[in-house]
Short mmCIF file of C-alpha atoms and ligand atoms in Angstrom, two decimals:
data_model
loop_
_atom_site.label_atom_id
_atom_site.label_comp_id
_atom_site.label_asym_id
_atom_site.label_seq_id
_atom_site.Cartn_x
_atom_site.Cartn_y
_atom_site.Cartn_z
CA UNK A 1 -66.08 -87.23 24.34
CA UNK A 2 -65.99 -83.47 23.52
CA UNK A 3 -63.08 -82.14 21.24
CA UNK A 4 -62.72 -78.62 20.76
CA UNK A 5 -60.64 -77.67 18.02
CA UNK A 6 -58.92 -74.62 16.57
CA UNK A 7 -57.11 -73.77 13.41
CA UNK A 8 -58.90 -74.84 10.59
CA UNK A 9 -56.56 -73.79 7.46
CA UNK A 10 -55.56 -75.76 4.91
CA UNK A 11 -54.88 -79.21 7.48
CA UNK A 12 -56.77 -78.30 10.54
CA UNK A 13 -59.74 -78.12 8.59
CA UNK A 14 -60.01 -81.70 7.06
CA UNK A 15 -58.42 -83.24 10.52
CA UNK A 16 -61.57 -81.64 12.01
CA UNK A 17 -63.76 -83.05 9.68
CA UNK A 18 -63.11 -86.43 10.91
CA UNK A 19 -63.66 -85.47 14.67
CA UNK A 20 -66.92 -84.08 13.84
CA UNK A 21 -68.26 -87.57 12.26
CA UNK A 22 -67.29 -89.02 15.44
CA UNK A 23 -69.21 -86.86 18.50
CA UNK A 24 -69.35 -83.61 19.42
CA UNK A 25 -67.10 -80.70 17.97
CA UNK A 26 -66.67 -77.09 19.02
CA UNK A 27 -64.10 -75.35 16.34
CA UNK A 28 -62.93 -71.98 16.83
CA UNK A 29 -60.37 -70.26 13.96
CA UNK A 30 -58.93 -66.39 14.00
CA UNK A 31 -60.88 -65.95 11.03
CA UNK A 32 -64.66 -66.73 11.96
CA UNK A 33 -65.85 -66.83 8.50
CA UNK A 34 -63.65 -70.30 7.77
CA UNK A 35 -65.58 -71.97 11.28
CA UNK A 36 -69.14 -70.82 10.09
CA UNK A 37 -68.04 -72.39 6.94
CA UNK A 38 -66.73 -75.48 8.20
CA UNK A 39 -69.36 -75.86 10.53
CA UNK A 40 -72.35 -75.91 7.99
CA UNK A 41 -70.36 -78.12 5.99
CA UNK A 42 -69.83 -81.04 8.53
CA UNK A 43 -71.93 -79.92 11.75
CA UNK A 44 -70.44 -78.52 14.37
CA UNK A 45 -70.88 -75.97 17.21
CA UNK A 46 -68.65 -72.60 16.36
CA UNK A 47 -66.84 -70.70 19.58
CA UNK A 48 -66.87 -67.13 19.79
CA UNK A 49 -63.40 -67.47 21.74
CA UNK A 50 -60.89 -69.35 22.48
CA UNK A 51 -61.90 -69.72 25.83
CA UNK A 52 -65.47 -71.33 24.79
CA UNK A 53 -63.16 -73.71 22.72
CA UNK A 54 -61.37 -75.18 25.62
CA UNK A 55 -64.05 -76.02 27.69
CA UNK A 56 -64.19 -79.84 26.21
CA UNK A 57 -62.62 -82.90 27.29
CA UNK A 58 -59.87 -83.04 25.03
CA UNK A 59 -58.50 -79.75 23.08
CA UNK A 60 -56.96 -79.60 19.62
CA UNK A 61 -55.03 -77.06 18.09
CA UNK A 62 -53.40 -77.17 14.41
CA UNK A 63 -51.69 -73.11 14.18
CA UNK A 64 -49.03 -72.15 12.22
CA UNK A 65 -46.36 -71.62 14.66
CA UNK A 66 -45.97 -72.62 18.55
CA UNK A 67 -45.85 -69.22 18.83
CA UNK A 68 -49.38 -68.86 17.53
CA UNK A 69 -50.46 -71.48 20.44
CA UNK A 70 -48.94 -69.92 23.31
CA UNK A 71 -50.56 -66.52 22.09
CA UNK A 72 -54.03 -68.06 22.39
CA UNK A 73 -53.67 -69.22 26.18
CA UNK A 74 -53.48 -66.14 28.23
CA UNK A 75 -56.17 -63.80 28.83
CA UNK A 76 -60.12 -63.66 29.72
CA UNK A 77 -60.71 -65.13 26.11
CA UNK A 78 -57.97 -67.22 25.72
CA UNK A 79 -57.64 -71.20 26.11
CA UNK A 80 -56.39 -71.29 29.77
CA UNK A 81 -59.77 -69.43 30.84
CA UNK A 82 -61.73 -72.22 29.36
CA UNK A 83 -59.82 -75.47 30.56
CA UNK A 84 -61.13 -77.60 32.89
CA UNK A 85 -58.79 -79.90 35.11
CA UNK A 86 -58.56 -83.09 34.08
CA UNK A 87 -58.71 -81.83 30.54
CA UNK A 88 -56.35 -83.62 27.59
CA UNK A 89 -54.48 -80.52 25.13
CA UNK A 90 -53.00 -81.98 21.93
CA UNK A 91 -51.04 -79.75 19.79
CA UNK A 92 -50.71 -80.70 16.16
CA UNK A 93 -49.42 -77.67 15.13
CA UNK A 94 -45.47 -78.35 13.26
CA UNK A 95 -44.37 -76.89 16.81
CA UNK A 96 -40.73 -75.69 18.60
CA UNK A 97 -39.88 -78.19 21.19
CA UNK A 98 -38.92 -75.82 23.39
CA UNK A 99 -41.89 -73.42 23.19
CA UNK A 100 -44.00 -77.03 23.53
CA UNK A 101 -42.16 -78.01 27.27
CA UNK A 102 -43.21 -74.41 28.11
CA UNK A 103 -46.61 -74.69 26.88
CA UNK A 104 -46.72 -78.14 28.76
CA UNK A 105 -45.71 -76.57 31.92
CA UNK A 106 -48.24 -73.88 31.82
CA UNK A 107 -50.97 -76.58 31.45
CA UNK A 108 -49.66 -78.16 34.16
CA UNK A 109 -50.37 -75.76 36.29
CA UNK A 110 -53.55 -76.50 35.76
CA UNK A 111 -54.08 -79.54 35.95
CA UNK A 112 -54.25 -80.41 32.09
CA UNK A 113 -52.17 -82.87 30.13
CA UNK A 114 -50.49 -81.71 26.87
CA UNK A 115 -48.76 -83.90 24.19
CA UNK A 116 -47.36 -82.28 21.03
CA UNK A 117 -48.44 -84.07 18.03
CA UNK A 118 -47.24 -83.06 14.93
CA UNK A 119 -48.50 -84.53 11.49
CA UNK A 120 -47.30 -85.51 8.65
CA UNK A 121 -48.77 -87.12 4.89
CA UNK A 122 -50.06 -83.24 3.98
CA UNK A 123 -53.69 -82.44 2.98
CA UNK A 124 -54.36 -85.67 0.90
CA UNK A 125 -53.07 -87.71 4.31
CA UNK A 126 -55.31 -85.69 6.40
CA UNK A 127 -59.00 -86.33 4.35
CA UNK A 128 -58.18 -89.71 3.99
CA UNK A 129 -57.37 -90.08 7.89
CA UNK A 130 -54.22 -91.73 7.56
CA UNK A 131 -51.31 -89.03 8.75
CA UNK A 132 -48.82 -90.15 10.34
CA UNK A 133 -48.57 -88.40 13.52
CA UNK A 134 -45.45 -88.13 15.90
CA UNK A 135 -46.50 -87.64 19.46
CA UNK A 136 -44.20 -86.42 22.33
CA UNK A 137 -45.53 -86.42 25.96
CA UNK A 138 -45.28 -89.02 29.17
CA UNK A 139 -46.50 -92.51 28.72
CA UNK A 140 -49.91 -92.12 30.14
CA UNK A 141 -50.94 -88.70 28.25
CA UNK A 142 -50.36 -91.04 25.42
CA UNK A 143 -52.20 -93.44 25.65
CA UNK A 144 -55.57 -90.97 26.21
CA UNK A 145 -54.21 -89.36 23.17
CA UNK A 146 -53.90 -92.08 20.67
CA UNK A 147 -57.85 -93.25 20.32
CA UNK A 148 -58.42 -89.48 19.92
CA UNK A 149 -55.63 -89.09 17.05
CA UNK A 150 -56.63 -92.45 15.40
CA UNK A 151 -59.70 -90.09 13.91
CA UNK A 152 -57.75 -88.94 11.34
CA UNK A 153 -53.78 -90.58 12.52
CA UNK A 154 -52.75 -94.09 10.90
CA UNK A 155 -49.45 -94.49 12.49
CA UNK A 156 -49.40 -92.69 15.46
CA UNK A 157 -46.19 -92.67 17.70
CA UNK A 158 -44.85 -91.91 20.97
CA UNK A 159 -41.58 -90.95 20.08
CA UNK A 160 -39.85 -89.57 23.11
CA UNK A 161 -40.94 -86.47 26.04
CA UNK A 162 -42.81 -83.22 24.97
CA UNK A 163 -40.97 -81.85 22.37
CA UNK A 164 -39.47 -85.27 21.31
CA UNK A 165 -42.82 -85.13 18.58
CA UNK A 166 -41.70 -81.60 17.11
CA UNK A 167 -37.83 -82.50 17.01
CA UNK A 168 -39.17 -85.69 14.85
CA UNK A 169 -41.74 -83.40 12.56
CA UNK A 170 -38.26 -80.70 11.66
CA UNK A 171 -35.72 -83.30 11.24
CA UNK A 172 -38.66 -85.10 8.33
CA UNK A 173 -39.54 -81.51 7.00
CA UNK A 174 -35.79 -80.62 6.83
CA UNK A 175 -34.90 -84.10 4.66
CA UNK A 176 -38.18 -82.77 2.58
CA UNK A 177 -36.59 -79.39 1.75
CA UNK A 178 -33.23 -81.02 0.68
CA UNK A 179 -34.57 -83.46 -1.67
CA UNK A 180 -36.96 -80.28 -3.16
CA UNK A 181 -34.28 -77.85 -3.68
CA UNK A 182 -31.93 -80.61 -4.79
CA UNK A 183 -34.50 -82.31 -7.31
CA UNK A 184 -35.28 -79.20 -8.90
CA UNK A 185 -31.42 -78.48 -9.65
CA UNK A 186 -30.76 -81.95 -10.70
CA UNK A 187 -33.90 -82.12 -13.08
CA UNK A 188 -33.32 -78.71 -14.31
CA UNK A 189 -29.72 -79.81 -15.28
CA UNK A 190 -31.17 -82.52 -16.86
CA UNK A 191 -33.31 -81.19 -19.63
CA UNK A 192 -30.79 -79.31 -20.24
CA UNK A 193 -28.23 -82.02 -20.81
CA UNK A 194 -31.04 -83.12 -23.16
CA UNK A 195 -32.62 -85.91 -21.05
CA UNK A 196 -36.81 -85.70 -20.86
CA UNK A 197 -37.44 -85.14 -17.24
CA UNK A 198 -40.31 -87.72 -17.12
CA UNK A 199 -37.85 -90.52 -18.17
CA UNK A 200 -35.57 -88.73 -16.18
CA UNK A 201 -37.39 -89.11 -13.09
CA UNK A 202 -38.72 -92.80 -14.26
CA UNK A 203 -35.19 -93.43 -14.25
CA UNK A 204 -33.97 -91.64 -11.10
CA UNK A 205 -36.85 -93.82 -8.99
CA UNK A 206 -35.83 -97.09 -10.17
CA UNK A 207 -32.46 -96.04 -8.67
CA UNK A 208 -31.15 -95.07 -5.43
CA UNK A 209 -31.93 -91.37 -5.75
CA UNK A 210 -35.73 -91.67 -5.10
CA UNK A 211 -37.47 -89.79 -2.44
CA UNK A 212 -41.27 -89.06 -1.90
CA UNK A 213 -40.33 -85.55 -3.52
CA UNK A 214 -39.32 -87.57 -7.14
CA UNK A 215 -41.94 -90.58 -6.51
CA UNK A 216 -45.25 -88.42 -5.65
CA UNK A 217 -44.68 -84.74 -5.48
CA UNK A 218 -42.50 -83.50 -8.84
CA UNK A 219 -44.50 -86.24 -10.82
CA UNK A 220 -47.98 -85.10 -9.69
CA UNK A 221 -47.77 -81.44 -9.36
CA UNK A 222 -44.38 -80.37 -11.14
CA UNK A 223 -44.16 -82.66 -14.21
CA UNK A 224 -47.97 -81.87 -14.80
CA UNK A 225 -47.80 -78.47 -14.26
CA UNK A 226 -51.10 -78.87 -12.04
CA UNK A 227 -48.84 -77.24 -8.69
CA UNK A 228 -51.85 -76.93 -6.59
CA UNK A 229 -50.99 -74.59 -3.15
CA UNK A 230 -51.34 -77.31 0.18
CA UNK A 231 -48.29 -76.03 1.87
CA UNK A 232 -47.28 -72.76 2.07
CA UNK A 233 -43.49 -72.41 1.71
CA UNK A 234 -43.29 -70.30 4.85
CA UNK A 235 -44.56 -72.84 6.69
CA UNK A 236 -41.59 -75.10 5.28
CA UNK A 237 -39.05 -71.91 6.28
CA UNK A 238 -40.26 -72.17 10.07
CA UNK A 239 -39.84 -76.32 10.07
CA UNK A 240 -36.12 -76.16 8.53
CA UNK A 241 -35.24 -73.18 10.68
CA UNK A 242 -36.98 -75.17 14.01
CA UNK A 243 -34.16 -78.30 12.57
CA UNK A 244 -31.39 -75.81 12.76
CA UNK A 245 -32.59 -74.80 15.93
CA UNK A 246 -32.27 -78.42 17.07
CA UNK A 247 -28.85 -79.05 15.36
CA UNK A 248 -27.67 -76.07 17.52
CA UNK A 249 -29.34 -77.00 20.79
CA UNK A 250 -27.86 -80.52 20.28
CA UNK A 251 -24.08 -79.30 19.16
CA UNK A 252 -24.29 -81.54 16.02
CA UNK A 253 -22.54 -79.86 12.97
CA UNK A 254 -25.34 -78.99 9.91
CA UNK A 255 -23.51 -77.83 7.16
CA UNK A 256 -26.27 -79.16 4.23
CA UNK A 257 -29.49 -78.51 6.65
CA UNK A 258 -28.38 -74.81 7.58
CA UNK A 259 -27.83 -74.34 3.85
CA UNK A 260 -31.39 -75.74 2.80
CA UNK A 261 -32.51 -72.67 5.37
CA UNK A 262 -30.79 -70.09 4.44
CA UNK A 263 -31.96 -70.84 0.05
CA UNK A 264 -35.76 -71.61 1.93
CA UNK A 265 -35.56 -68.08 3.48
CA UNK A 266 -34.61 -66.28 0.56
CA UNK A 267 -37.17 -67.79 -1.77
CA UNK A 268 -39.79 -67.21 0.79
CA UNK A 269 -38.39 -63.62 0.98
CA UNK A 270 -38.56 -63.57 -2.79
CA UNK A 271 -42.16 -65.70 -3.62
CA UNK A 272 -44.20 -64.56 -0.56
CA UNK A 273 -46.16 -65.93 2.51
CA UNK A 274 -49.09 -67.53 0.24
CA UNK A 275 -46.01 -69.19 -1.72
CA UNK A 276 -46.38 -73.04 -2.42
CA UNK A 277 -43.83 -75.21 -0.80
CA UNK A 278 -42.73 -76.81 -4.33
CA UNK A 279 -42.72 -72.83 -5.70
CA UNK A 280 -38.52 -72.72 -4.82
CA UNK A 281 -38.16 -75.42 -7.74
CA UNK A 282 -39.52 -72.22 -10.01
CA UNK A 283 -36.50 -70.20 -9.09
CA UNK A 284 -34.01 -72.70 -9.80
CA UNK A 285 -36.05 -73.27 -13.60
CA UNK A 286 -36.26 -69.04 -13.56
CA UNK A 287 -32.70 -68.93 -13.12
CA UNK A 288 -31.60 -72.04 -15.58
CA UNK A 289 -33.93 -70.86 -18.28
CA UNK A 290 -35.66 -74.17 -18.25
CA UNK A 291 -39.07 -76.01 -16.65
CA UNK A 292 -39.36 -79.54 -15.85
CA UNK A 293 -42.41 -80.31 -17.87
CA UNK A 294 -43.53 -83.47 -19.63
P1 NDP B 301 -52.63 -72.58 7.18
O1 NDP B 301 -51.76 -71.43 6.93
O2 NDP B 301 -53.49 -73.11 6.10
O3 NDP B 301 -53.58 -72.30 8.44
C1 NDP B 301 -53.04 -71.81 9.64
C2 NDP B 301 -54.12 -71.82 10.70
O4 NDP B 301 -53.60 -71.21 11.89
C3 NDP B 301 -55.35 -71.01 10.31
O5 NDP B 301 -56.48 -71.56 10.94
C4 NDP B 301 -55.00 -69.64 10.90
O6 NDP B 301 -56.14 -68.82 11.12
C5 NDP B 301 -54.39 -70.06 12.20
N1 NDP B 301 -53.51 -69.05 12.78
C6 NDP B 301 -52.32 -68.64 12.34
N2 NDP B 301 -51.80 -67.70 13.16
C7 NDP B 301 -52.69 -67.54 14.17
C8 NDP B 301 -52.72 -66.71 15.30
N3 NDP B 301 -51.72 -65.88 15.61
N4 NDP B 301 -53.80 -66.79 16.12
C9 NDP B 301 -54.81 -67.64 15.83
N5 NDP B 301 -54.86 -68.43 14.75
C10 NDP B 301 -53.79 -68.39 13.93
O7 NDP B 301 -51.67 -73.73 7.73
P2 NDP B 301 -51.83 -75.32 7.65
O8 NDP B 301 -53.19 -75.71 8.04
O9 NDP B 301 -51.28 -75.79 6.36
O10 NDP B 301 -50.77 -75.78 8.78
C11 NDP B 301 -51.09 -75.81 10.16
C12 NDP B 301 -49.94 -76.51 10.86
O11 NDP B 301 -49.82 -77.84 10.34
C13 NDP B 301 -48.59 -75.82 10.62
O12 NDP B 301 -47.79 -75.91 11.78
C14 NDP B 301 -47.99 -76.63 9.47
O13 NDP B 301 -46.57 -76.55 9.47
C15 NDP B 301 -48.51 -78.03 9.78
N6 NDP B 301 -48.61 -78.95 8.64
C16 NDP B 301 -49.23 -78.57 7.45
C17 NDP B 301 -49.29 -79.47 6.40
C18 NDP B 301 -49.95 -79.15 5.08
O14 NDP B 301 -49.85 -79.95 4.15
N7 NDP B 301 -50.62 -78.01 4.92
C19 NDP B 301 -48.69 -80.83 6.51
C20 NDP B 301 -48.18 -81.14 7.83
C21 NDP B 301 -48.11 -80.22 8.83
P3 NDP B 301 -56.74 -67.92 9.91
O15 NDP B 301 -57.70 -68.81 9.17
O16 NDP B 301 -57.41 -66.80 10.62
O17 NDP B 301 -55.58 -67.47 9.08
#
């Protein structure tokens, strides 16, 4: 089976990786100079377009934004040029679900199925192959999807209609952004009621506190100091702000998830667009005059 796959930044790229050890691979990314790159490094053919891309069996993209996706369909270059009928689209990008049931509808058109398929377990998750990925489309796009995901997808799930996989991916990034911004607070509250934030947190995940954010992320890249950049906080902004989106669509009241937007905004308004997703816990130490260290 040929995959053609494009967006190869900081998750696209190791996803890829896995397709490539398994058959043929065409990769296409805005930037050429990251597909020359990535092709040398694991073998695979580069596209000069988007278009040359999409002529495979089954087409992968991992972009930014939905918006991003539907920008790379239209036109003589563009994705729509290059697919064949019969053809199987799978969008891992963090996506909109409404932007992904027009998306679907356009590929219908043409005879191609679409699922979106949003991932999650970050850029560790995605070189060791085991992301969980959340997968919205009808039954039988499914189940043509899920040997294809399984490349680099542990639990894959078909959660619901196109769009059902996005709703899934904002909801999990928007419970992510709460516990960061409210972790950072607590802990920075904490050293400065004199408690050492590693016991601290030792403490917190023996009890019913703990998250993922206090068990993995604040002891490996906060407490450390180490803060490597795998998620850029304005990716984060466009997931929460997709959640409120779906709060509002779905009239239920989001008090606590509208606020974790509106702080996510500002610090990404404040730190940048190359900004870390763990850099808002920075402005909350900035503004307590403390760091959670240990
Ligand atoms: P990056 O910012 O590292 O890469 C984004 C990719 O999209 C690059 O290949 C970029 O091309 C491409 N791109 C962006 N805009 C356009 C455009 N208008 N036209 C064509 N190509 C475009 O993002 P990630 O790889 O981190 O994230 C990709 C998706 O996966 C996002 O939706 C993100 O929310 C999601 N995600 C990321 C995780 C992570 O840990 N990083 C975890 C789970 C989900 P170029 O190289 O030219 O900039």
């Amino acid at each position: 089976m040929h995959v053609g796959f494009l967006g190869l930044g900081a998750i696209g790229a190791p996803m890829a990786a896995h397709l490539a050890r398994r058959g043929p691979l065409t990769v296409w990314n805005r930037t050429a100079a990251r597909a020359a790159e990535f092709a040398a490094r694991h073998g695979a053919t580069v596209a000069a377009t988007p278009r040359e891309a999409a002529a495979a069996d089954v087409v992968i993209t991992c972009l930014s934004t939905s918006t991003d996706v539907a920008g790379l369909l239209e036109g003589a270059d563009g994705i729509l040029a290059g697919l064949r009928p019969g053809a199987l689209f799978l969008d891992c990008t963090s996506g909109d679900p409404a932007s992904s049931r027009r998306i679907a509808a356009r590929l219908a058109e043409r005879g191609v199925a679409f699922a979106d398929a949003p991932v999650s377990g970050g850029t560790n998750g995605a070189e060791a192959g085991v992301l969980t990925i959340m997968v919205g489309s009808d039954p039988e796009t499914f189940a043509r999807a899920r040997p294809v995901l399984a490349a680099f997808g542990k639990r894959i799930e078909h959660v619901g209609p196109v769009g059902a996989g996005d709703a899934l991916k904002a909801v999990n990034n928007a419970l992510l952004a709460v516990n960061i911004l409210a972790l950072g607070e607590g802990l920075c509250a904490l050293v400065k009621a004199g408690v050492p934030p590693r016991l601290g947190l030792e403490v917190l995940n023996a009890s019913s506190g703990r998250s993922f954010v206090s068990e993995v992320l604040v002891p490996e890249r906060v407490l450390t100091g180490a803060w490597p950049r795998t998620f850029r906080l304005a990716l984060l902004d466009k997931d929460v702000g997709i959640a409120t989106g779906l709060l509002a669509e779905t009239g239920v009241p989001g008090p606590v998830i509208e606020l974790a937007a509106s702080l996510l905004s500002q610090a990404r308004a404040t730190l940048g667009e190359t900004a870390d997703y763990l850099d808002p816990i920075r402005l909350t130490e900035r503004a307590a005059g403390v760091e959670i260290r240990g």
